[in-house]
Coordinates of C-alpha atoms in Angstrom, one line a residue:
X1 CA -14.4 54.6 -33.0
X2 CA -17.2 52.7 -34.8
X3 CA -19.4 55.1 -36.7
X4 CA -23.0 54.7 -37.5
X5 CA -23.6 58.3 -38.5
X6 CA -24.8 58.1 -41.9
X7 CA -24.4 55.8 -45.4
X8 CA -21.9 58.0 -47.1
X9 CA -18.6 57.9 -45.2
X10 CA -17.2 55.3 -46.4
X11 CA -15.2 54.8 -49.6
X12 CA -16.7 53.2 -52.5
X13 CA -17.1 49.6 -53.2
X14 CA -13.8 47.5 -54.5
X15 CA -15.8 47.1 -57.3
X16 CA -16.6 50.1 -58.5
X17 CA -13.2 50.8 -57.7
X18 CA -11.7 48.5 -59.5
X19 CA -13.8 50.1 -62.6
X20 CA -12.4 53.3 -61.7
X21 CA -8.6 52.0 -61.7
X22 CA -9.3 49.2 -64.8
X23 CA -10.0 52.7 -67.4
X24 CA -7.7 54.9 -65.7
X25 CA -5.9 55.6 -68.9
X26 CA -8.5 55.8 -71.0
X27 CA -8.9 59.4 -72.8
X28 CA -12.4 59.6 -72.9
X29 CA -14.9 62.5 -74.4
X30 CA -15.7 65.1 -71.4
X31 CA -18.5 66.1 -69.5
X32 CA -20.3 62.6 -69.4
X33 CA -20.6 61.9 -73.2
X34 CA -18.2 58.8 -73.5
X35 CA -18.6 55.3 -74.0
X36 CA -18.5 54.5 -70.5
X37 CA -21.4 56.7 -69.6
X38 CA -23.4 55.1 -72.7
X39 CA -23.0 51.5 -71.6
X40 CA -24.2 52.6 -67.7
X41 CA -27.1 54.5 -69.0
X42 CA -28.0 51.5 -70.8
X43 CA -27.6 49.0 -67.7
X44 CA -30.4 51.5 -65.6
X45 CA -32.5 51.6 -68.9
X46 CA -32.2 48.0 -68.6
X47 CA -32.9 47.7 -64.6
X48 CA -35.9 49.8 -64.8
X49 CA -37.4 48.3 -67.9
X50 CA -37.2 51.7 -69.5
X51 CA -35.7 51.5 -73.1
X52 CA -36.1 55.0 -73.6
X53 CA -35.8 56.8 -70.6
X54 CA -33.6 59.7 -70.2
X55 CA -30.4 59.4 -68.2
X56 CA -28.2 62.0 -66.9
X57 CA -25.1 61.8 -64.1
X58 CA -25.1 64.2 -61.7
X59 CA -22.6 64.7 -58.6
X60 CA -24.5 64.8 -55.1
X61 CA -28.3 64.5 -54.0
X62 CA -28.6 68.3 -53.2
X63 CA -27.5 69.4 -56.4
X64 CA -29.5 66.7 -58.3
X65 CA -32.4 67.8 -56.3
X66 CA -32.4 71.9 -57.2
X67 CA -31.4 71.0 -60.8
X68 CA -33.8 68.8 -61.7
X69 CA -37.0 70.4 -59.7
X70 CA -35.6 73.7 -61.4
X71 CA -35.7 72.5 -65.1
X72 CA -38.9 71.5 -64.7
X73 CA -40.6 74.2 -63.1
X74 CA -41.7 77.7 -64.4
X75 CA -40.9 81.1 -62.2
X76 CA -44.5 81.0 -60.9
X77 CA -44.3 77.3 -60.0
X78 CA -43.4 75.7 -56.8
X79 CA -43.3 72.5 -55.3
X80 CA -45.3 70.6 -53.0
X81 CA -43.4 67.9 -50.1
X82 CA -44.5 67.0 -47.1
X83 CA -43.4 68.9 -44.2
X84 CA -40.2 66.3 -43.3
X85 CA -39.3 66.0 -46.6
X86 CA -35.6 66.3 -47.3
X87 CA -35.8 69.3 -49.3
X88 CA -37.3 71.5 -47.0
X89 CA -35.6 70.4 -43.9
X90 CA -31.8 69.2 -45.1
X91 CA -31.0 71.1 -48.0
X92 CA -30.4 74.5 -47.1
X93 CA -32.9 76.1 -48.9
X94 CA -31.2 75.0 -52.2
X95 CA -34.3 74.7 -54.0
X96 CA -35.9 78.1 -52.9
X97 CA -32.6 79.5 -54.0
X98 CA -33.6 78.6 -57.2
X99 CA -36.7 80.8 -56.6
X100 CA -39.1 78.1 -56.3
X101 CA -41.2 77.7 -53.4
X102 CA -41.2 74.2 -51.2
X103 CA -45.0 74.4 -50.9
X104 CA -45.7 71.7 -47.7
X105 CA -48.1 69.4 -46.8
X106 CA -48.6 67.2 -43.5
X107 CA -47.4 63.9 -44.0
X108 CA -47.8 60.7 -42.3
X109 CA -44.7 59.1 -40.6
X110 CA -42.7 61.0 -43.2
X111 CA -44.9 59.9 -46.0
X112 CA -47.6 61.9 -48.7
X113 CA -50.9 61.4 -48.1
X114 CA -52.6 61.2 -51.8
X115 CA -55.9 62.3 -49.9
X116 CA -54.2 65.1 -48.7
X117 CA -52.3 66.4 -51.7
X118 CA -55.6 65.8 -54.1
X119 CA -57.7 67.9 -51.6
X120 CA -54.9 70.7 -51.8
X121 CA -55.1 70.5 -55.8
X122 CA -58.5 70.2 -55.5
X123 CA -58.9 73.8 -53.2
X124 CA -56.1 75.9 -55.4
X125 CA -57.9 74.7 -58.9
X126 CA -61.2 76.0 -57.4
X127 CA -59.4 79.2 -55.6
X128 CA -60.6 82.2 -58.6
X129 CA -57.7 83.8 -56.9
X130 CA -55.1 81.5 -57.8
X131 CA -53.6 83.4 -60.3
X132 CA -51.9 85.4 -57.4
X133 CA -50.7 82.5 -56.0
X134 CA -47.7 80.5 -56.6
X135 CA -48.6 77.4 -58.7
X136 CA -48.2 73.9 -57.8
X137 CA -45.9 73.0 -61.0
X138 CA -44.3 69.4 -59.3
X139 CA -45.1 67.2 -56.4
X140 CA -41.7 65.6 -54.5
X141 CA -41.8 62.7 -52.6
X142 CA -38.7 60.4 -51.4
X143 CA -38.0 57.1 -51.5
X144 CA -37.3 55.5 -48.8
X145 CA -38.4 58.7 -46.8
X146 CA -36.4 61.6 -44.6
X147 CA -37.5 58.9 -41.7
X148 CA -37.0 55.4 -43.0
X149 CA -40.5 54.5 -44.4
X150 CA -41.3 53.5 -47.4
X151 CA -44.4 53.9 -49.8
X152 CA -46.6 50.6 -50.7
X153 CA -47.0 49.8 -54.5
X154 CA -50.8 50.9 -54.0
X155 CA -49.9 54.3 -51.8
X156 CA -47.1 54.9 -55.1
X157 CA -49.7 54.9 -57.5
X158 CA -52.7 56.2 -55.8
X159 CA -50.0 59.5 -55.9
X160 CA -49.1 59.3 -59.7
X161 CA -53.0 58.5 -60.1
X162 CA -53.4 62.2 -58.3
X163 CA -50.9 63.7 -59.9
X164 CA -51.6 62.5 -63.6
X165 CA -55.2 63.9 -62.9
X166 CA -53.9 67.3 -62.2
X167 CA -51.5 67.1 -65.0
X168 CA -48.9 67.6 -62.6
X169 CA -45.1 65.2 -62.4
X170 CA -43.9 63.5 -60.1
X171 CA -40.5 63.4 -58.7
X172 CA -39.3 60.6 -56.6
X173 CA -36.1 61.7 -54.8
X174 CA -34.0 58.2 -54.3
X175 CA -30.8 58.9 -52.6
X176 CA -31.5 56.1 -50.7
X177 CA -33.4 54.2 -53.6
X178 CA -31.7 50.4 -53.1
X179 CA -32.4 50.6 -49.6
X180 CA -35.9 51.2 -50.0
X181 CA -36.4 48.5 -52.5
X182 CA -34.4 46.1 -50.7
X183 CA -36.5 46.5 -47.5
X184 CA -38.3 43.8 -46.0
X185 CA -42.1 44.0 -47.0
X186 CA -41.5 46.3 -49.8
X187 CA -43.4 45.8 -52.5
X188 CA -42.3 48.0 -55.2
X189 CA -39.7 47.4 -58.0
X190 CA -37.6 49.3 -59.8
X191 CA -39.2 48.9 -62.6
X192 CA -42.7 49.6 -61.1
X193 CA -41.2 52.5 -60.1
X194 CA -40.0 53.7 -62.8
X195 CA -44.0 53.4 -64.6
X196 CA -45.1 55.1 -61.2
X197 CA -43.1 58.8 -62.0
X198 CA -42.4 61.1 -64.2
X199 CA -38.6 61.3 -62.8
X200 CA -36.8 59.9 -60.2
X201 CA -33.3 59.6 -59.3
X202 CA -30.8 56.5 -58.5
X203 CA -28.8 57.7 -55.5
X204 CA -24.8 56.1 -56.0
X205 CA -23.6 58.6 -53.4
X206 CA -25.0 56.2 -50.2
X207 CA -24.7 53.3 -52.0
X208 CA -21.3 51.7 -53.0
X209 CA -19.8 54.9 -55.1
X210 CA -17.6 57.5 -54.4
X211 CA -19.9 60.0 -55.4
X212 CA -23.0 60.5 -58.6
X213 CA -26.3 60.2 -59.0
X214 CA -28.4 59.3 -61.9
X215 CA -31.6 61.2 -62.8
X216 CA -33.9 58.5 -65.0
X217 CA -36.9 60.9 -66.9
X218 CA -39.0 57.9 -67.6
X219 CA -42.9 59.2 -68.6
X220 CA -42.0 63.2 -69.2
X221 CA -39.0 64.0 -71.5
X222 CA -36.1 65.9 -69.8
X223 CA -36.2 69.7 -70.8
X224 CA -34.7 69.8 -74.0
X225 CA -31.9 71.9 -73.1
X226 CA -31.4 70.3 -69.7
X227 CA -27.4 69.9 -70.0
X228 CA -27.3 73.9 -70.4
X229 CA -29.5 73.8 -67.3
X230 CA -27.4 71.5 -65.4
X231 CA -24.4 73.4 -66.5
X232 CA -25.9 76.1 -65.5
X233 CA -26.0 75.3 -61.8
X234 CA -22.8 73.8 -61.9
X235 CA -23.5 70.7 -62.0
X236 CA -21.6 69.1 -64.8
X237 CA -18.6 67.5 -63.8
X238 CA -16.0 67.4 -66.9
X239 CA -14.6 64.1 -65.8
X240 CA -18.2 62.7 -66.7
X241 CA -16.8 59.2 -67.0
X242 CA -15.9 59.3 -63.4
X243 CA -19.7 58.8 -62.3
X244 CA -20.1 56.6 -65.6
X245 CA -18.1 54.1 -64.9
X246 CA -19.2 53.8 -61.3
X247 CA -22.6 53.2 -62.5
X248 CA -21.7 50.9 -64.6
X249 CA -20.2 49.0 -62.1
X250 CA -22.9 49.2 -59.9
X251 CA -25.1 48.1 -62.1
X252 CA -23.3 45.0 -63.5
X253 CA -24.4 41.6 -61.8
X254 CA -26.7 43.2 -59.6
X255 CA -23.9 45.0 -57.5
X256 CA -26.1 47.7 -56.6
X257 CA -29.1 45.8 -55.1
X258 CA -27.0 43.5 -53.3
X259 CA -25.1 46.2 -51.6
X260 CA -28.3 47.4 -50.4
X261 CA -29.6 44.3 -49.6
X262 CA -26.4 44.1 -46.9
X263 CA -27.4 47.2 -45.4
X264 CA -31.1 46.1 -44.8
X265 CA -29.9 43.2 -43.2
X266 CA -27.5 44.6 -41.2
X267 CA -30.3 47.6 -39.9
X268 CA -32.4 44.6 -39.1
X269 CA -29.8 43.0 -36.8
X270 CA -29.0 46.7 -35.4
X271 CA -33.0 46.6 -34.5
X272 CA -33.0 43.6 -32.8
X273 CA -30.1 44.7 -30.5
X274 CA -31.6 47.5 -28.8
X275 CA -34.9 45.9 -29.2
X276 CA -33.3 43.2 -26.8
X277 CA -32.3 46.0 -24.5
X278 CA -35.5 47.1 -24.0
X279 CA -35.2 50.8 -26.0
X280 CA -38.2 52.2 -27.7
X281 CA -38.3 53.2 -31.8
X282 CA -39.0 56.7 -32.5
X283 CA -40.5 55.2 -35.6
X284 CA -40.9 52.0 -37.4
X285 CA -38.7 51.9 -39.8
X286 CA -37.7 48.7 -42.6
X287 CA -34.6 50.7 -44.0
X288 CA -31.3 51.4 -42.7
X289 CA -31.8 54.1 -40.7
X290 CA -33.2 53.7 -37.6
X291 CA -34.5 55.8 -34.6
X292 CA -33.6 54.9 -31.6
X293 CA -34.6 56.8 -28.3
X294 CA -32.4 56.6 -25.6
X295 CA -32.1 58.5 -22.0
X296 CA -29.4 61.5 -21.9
X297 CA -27.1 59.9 -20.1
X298 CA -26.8 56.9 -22.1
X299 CA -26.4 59.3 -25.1
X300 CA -23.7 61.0 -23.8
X301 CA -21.7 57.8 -22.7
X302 CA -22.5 56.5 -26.7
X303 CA -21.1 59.6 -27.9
X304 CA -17.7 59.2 -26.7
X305 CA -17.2 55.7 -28.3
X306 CA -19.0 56.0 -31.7
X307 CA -20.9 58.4 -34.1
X308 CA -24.6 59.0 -34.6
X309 CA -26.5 61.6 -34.8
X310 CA -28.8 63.3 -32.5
X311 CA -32.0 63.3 -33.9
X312 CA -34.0 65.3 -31.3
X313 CA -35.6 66.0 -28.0
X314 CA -38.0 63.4 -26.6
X315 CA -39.8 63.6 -23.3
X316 CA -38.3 62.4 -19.8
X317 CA -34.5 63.3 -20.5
X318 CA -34.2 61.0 -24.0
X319 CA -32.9 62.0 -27.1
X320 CA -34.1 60.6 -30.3
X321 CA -31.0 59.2 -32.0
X322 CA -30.3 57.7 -35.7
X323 CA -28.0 55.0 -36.0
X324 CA -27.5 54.2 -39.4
X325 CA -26.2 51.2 -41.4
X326 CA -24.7 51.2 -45.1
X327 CA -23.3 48.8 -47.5
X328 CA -19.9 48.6 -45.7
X329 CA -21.7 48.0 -42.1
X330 CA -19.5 44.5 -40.6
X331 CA -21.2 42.1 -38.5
X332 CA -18.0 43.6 -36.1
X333 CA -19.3 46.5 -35.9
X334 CA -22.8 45.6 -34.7
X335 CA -20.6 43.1 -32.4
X336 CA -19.1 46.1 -30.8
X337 CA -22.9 48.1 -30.6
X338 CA -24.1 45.1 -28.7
X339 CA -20.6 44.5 -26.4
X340 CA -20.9 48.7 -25.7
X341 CA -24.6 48.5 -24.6
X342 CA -23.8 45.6 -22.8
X343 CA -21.4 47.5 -20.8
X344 CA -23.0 51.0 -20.6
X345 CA -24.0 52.5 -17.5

C-alpha cells in the first residue's frame, strides 16, 4: 500500500544515516554538548547567515513548540496564532498546558494577516482594562502554514515590522521549513528568514532525519537558563549527538534543501495528476501537501489501496483529503496514484 499520509513515516535519509553509523563508537559528552553538535550548530549558523545565533536540538515539533513558546513567555502572557495554526488545532493543547493561552486571530488561507494582528495590539494597548487580561507576550506563525501556504518576503516582514513596534517576538514554527523555502514562487531565504524573527525552528523530523529539530534564536537571546527549561519539560535527550550528527549531515552539501527540493517537485507532479482528472483544490497550495477534494465514494475506494488523510467534510458527498509528498516520495509511487485513479470507479 502506497502511503501519502504525511512527511514523517519514512526512515531517514542514507545519509544522515550513514552519519549516524560512521560515529557509532564514538564516546561523546551527553545531553547535546559534543563535538558533533558544535560542528552542526555551526553549519545552520552558516546556512542562515547568523554567526551568533543561538542553537539548541530538540526531539519533535510539539515539544519544541511548548518549550520554546514557554521560555519565553511570562505566567500572564499568551500567544497569539491564527485560528488554523498548528498549535491550536494539532497539538493537544500542549502549549496551554503550559499555562499559556493560544490567543487567535482569523487568518487568511492559513496565513496572519499583519493588519489584523496590529489592530488587535493596537485595541489591547488602548484597553485601560488590560491589566485583567491575559497579555500578548509572542506572536506564532508557521512556515509553510497548517495548509500548505506560504508567506511572501514583504507579508514576513510587514509581521516582524508589527511585532518590533509592539516590542513583541516573533516565532516562526518551521517543521516543514525546507519545503516552504523550496516552493515554487517563494521568495524568502533562509537567511532572510532568519533577519525576519526573533526565533524560529529547522524542522529535521519531516525532512530526511530520524527525528530532531533545531531551534535558531537569531535577534532575541535564548533565556539564559533555557537548557534547565528544556530539561524541565523533558526535552533533553542524553544521547544529544544523536540529533547532532543528523544535522550535521543534513546540512553538509546542501543535503537538506535538496531533499526538500524533491518533495516540492514531486507535490507538483501529484497536482498535475488530479488536476488532469478534473478534481478541485481545497486550497492552492506550492508545498507538499496538498488538498484535494474528492466525492465519498471515490474516497472510500482510495482508502483501501493507500493512505491519506481525511481532511474534512465538503458539500455534495466530498471529502477534503491531504495527500502528502516527502523527501522519499518515488516517481513509482505517483505512477501508481495516476494508474489507481485511472482505474477507479
Amino acid at each position: 500500500m502506497i502511503s501519502f499520509e504525511c512527511d514523517y513515516n519514512n526512515g531517514a535519509h542514507p545519509k544522515v544515516l550513514e552519519n549516524l553509523i560512521k560515529y557509532n563508537g564514538a564516546k561523546p559528552t551527553p545531553y547535546g554538548f559534543d563535538e558533533f553538535c558544535d560542528r552542526a550548530k555551526d553549519r545552520i549558523r552558516e546556512a542562515c547567515g547568523m554567526p551568533d545565533a543561538q542553537i539548541f536540538f530538540l526531539t519533535g515539533g510539539t515539544q519544541t513548540n511548548a518549550t520554546t513558546i514557554d521560555s519565553m513567555l511570562y505566567q500572564y502572557e499568551g500567544v497569539i496564532c491564527v485560528e488554523t495554526g498548528h498549535i491550536n488545532v494539532h497539538e493537544a493543547g500542549a502549549v496551554e498546558f503550559t499555562e499559556h493561552k493560544i490567543i487567535t486571530l482569523q487568518g487568511n488561507n492559513g496565513k496572519m494577516n499583519p493588519k489584523v494582528l496590529d489592530k488587535y495590539l493596537d485595541d489591547f494597548m488602548h484597553d485601560g482594562n488590560n491589566a485583567h487580561a491575559v497579555f500578548p507576550g509572542l506572536v506564532y506563525i508557521t512556515f509553510p502554514t497548517e495548509l500548505g501556504t506560504i508567506y511572501t518576503a514583504k507579508e514576513l516582514n510587514d509581521i516582524y515590522q508589527v511585532c518590533q513596534h509592539y516590542e513583541i517576538p516573533l516565532y516562526i514554527d518551521g517543521a516543514r521549513l525546507g519545503y516552504g523555502l523550496m516552493a515554487e514562487g517563494n521568495d524568502i531565504t533562509l537567511p532572510y528568514l532568519a533577519r525576519h524573527c526573533d526565533v524560529f525552528y529547522i524542522g529535521g523530523t519531516k525532512i530526511g532525519a530520524l527525528c530532531g529539530e533545531a531551534v535558531v534564536f537569531t535577534n532575541r537571546r535564548a533565556h539564559k537558563h533555557f537548557f534547565s527549561i528544556q530539561k524541565q519539560h523533558g526535552a533533553v535527550i542524553a544521547k544529544g549527538a544523536l540529533i547532532g550528527l543528523q544535522f550535521e549531515a543534513l546540512f553538509r552539501d546542501d543535503l537538506y534543501f535538496d531533499l526538500s527540493r524533491h518533495a516540492i517537485e514531486m507535490a507538483m507532479r501529484m497536482k498535475e495528476i488530479f488536476q488532469k482528472k478534473g478534481y478541485e483544490f481545497f486550497i492552492d497550495s506550492p508545498t507538499n501537501q496538498q488538498f484535494v477534494i474528492l466525492p465519498d465514494a471515490l474516497v472510500e475506494q482510495l482508502s483501501k489501496v493507500m493512505e491519506f488523510t481525511h481532511w474534512g467534510q465538503a458539500p455534495a458527498h466530498r471529502t477534503i483529503c491531504r495527500f502528502v509528498t516527502s523527501w522519499a516520495t518515488t516517481e513509482e509511487e505517483l505512477e501508481e496514484l495516476e494508474r489507481i485513479l485511472d482505474h477507479a470507479q
